[in-house]
Short mmCIF file of C-alpha atoms in Angstrom, two decimals:
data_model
loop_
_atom_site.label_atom_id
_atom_site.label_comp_id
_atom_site.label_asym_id
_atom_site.label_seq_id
_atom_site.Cartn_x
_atom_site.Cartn_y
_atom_site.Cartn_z
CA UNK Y 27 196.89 -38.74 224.00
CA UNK Y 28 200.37 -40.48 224.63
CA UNK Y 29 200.87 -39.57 228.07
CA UNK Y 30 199.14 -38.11 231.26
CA UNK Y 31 197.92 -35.15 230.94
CA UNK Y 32 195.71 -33.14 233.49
CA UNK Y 33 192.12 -31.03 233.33
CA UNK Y 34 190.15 -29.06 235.62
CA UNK Y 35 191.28 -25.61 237.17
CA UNK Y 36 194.35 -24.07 238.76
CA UNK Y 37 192.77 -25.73 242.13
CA UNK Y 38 191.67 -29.21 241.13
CA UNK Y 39 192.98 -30.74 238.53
CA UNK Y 40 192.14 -34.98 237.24
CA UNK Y 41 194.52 -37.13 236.39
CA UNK Y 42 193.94 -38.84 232.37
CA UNK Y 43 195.80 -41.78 232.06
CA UNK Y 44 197.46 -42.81 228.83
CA UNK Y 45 195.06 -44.49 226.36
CA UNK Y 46 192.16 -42.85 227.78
CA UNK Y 47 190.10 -39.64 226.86
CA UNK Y 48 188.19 -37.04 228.39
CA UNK Y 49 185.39 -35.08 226.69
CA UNK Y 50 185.67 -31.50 228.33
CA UNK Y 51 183.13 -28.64 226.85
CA UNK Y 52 184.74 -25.27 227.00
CA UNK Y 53 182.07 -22.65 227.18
CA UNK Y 54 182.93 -19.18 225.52
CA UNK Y 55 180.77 -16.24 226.92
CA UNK Y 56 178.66 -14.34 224.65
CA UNK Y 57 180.39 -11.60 222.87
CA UNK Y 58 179.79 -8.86 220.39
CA UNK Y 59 181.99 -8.33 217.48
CA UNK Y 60 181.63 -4.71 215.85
CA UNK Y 61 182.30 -4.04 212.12
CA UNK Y 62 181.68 -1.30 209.68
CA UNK Y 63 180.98 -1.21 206.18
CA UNK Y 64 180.44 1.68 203.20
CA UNK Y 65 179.45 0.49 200.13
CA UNK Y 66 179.01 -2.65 201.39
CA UNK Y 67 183.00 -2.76 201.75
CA UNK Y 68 184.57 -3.33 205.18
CA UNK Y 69 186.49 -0.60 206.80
CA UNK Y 70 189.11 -1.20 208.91
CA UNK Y 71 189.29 0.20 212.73
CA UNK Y 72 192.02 2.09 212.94
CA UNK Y 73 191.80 3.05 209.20
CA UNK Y 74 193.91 6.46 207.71
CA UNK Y 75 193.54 6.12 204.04
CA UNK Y 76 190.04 6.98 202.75
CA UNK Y 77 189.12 5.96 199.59
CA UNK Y 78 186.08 6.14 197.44
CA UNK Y 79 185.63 2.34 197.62
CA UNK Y 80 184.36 2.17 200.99
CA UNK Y 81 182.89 5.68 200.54
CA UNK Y 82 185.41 7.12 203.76
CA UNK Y 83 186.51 9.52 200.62
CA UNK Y 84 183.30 11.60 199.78
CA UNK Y 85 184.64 12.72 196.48
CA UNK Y 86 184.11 16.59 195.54
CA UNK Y 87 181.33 18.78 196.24
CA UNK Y 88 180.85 22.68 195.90
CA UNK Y 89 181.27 25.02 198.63
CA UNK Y 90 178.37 27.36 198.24
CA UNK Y 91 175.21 24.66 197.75
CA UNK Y 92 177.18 21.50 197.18
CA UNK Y 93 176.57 18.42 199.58
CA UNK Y 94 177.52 14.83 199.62
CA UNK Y 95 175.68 12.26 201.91
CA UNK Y 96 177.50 8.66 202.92
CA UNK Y 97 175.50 5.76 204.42
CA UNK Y 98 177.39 3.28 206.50
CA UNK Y 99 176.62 0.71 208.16
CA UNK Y 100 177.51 -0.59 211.50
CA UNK Y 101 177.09 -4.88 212.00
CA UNK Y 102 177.67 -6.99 214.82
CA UNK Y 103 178.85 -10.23 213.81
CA UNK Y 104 178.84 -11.64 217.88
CA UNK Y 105 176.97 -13.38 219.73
CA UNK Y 106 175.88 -10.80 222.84
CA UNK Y 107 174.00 -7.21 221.86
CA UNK Y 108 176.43 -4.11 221.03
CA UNK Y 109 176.24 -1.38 222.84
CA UNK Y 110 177.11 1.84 221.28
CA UNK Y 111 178.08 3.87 224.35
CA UNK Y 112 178.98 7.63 223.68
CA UNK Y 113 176.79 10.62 223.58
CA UNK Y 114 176.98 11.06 220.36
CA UNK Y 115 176.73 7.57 219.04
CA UNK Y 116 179.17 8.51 216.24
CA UNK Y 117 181.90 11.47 217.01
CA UNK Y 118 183.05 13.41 214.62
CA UNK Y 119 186.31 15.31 215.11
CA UNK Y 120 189.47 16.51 213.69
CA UNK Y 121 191.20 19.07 211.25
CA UNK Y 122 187.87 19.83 209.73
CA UNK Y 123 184.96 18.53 211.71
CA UNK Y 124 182.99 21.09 210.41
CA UNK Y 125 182.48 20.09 207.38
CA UNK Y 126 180.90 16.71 208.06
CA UNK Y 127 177.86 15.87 210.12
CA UNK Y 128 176.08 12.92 211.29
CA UNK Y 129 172.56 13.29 209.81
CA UNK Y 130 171.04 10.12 210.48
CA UNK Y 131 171.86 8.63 214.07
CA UNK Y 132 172.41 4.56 214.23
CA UNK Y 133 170.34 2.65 217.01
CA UNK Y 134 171.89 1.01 220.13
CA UNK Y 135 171.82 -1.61 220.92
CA UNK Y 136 172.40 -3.90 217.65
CA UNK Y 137 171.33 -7.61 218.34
CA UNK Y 138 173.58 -10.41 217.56
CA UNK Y 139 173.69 -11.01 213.91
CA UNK Y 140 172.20 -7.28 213.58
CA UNK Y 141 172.77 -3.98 211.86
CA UNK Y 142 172.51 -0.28 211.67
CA UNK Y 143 173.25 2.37 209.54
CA UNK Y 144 174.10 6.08 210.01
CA UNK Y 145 174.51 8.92 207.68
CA UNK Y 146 177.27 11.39 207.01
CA UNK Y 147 177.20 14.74 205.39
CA UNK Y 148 179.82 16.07 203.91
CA UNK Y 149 179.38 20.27 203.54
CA UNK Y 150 182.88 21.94 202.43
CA UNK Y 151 183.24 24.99 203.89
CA UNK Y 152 186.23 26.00 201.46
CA UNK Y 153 187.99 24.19 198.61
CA UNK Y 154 190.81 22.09 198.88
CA UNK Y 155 190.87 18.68 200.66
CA UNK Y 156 188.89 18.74 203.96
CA UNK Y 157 189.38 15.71 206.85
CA UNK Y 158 187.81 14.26 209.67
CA UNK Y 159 187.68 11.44 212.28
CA UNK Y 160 184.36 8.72 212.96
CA UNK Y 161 184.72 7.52 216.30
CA UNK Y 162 181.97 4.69 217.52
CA UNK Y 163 182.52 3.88 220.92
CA UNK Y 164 181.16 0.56 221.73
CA UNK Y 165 181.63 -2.70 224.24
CA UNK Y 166 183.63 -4.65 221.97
CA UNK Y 167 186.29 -5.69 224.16
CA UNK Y 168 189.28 -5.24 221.00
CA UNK Y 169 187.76 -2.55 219.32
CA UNK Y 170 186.12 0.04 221.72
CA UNK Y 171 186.74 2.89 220.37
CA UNK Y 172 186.41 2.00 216.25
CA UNK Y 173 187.51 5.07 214.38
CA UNK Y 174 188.69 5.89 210.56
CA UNK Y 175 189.22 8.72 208.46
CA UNK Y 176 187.32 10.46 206.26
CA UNK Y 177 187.71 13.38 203.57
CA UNK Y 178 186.06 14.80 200.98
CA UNK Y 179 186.96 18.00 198.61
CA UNK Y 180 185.41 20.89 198.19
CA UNK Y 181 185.47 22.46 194.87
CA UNK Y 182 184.87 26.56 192.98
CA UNK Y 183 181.22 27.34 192.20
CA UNK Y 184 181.89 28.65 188.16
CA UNK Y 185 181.11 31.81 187.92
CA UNK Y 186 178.13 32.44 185.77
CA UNK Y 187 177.00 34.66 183.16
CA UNK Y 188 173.81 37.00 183.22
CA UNK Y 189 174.30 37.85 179.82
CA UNK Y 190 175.91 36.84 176.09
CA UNK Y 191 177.62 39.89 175.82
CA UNK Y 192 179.91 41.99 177.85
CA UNK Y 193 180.71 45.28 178.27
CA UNK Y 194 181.66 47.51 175.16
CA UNK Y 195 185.15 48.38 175.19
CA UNK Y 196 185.63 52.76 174.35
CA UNK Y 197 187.63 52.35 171.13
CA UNK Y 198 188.36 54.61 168.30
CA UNK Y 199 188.93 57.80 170.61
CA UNK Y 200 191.86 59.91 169.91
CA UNK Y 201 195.14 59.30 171.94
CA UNK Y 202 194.82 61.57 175.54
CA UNK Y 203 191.11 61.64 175.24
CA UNK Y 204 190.33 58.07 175.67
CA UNK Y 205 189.10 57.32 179.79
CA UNK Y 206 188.98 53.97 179.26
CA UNK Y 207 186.79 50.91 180.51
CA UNK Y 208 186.57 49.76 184.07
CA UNK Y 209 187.60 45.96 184.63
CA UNK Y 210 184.39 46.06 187.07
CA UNK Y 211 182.15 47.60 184.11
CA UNK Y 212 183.24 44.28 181.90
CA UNK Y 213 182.36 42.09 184.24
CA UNK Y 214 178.80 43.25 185.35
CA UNK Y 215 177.25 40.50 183.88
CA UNK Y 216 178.83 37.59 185.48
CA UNK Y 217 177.86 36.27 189.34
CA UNK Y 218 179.91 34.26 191.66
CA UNK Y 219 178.00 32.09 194.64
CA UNK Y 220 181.61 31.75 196.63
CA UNK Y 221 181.70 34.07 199.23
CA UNK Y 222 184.29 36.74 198.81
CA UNK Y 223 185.25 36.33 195.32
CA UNK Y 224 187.13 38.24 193.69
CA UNK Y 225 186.34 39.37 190.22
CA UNK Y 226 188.63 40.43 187.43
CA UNK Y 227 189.77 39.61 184.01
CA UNK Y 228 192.71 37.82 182.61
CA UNK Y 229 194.37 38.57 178.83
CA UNK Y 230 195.67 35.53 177.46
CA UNK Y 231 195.86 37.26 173.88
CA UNK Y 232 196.50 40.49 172.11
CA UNK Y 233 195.46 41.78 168.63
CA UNK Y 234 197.15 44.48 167.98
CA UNK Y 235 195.57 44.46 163.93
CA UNK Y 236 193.60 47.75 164.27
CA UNK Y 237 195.67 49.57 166.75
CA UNK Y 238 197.45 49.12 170.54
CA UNK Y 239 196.02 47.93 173.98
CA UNK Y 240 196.65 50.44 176.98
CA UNK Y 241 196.02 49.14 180.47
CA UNK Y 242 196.22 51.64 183.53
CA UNK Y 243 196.39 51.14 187.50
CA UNK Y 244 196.15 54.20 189.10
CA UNK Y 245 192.33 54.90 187.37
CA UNK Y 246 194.02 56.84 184.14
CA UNK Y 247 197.19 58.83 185.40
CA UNK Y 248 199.25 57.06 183.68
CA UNK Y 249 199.23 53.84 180.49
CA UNK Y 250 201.25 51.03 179.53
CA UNK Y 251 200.82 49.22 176.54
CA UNK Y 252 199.44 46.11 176.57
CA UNK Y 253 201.53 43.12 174.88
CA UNK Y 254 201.27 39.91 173.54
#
């Protein structure tokens, strides 16, 4: 140094006179120093985008019978044990909450230099995007309460056929004495695992070559031809 300087507390302080040094050891306390990974990618605390990198976006899954499991891990790069320190470990909470579950529990504490991992679940309970909130409370004194958002997107089950064929259509009957086929009698054959669905037909074509298409809604009081 060029000039005096001083050391020691707010109480007692020494004197260093120019052209002479000091050696003072500053001792840091021990610490712990959370951070979690998916996919062996950091995610940030605070984080609102999710994206399939770190695995916070669980991609698609189907509603009826369609999971998708996430494994993160939680690391503590300090020097003092972390303490994960709510009941759950991992909270799950938000717009959907529902829909994901924490499967796998991580340990507590996690040593210095140590890990653990927990698993998600992500279980749509309708289609469309679904999101959430992971919140790990912990003793890191800057990041006690490390949270990010998840989502994930839950997709139709296709409905499936029983059979090759369908329903015969009544054809070739004289005009006033047809009764017509039921939309539910043409689509017997096909099953649907989403609750509540709704079946029906759609026409995206008509032939017209041998003769004209008549569709009714009021079971056969009254028909209107069917066009192109």
């Amino acid at each position: 140094t060029t000039g005096p300087v001083q050391i020691g507390s707010a109480t007692s302080w020494q004197s260093v006179a120019a052209g002479y040094y000091h050696t003072v050891a500053v001792q840091i306390p021990p610490a712990p120093e959370i951070n979690v990974t998916g996919n062996s990618v950091s995610i940030s605390d605070g984080a609102s985008t999710p994206t399939t990198t770190d695995h916070t976006d669980f991609g698609s899954a189907l509603v009826t019978g369609g999971t998708v499991v996430r494994t993160f891990t939680i690391g503590n790069s300090g020097t003092a044990s972390l303490t994960l320190s709510s009941t759950p470990k991992v909270a799950v909470s938000g717009t959907h909450a529902a829909d994901f579950t924490v499967t796998t529990l991580p340990t507590s504490p996690v040593a210095a230099s140590g890990s653990t991992t927990f698993q998600v679940t992500f279980d749509p309970s309708a289609t469309g995007t679904r999101t959430a909130t992971l919140t790990i409370a912990n003793n890191d004194s800057d990041e006690s309460s490390y949270d990010f958002a998840i989502q994930g997107t839950g997709v139709n089950n296709a409905p499936v056929a029983a059979a090759s064929t369908v329903t015969s259509i009544v054809e070739d009957v004289a005009d006033g004495s047809n009764p017509g086929t039921l939309v539910s009698a043409l689509v017997t054959n096909f099953t649907d695992a989403d609750s509540g669905a709704v079946k029906g037909i759609a026409v995206t074509a008509v032939v017209t070559t041998n003769g004209t298409w008549w569709y009714s809604t009021d079971t056969g009081s009254t028909w209107t031809t069917l066009t192109g």
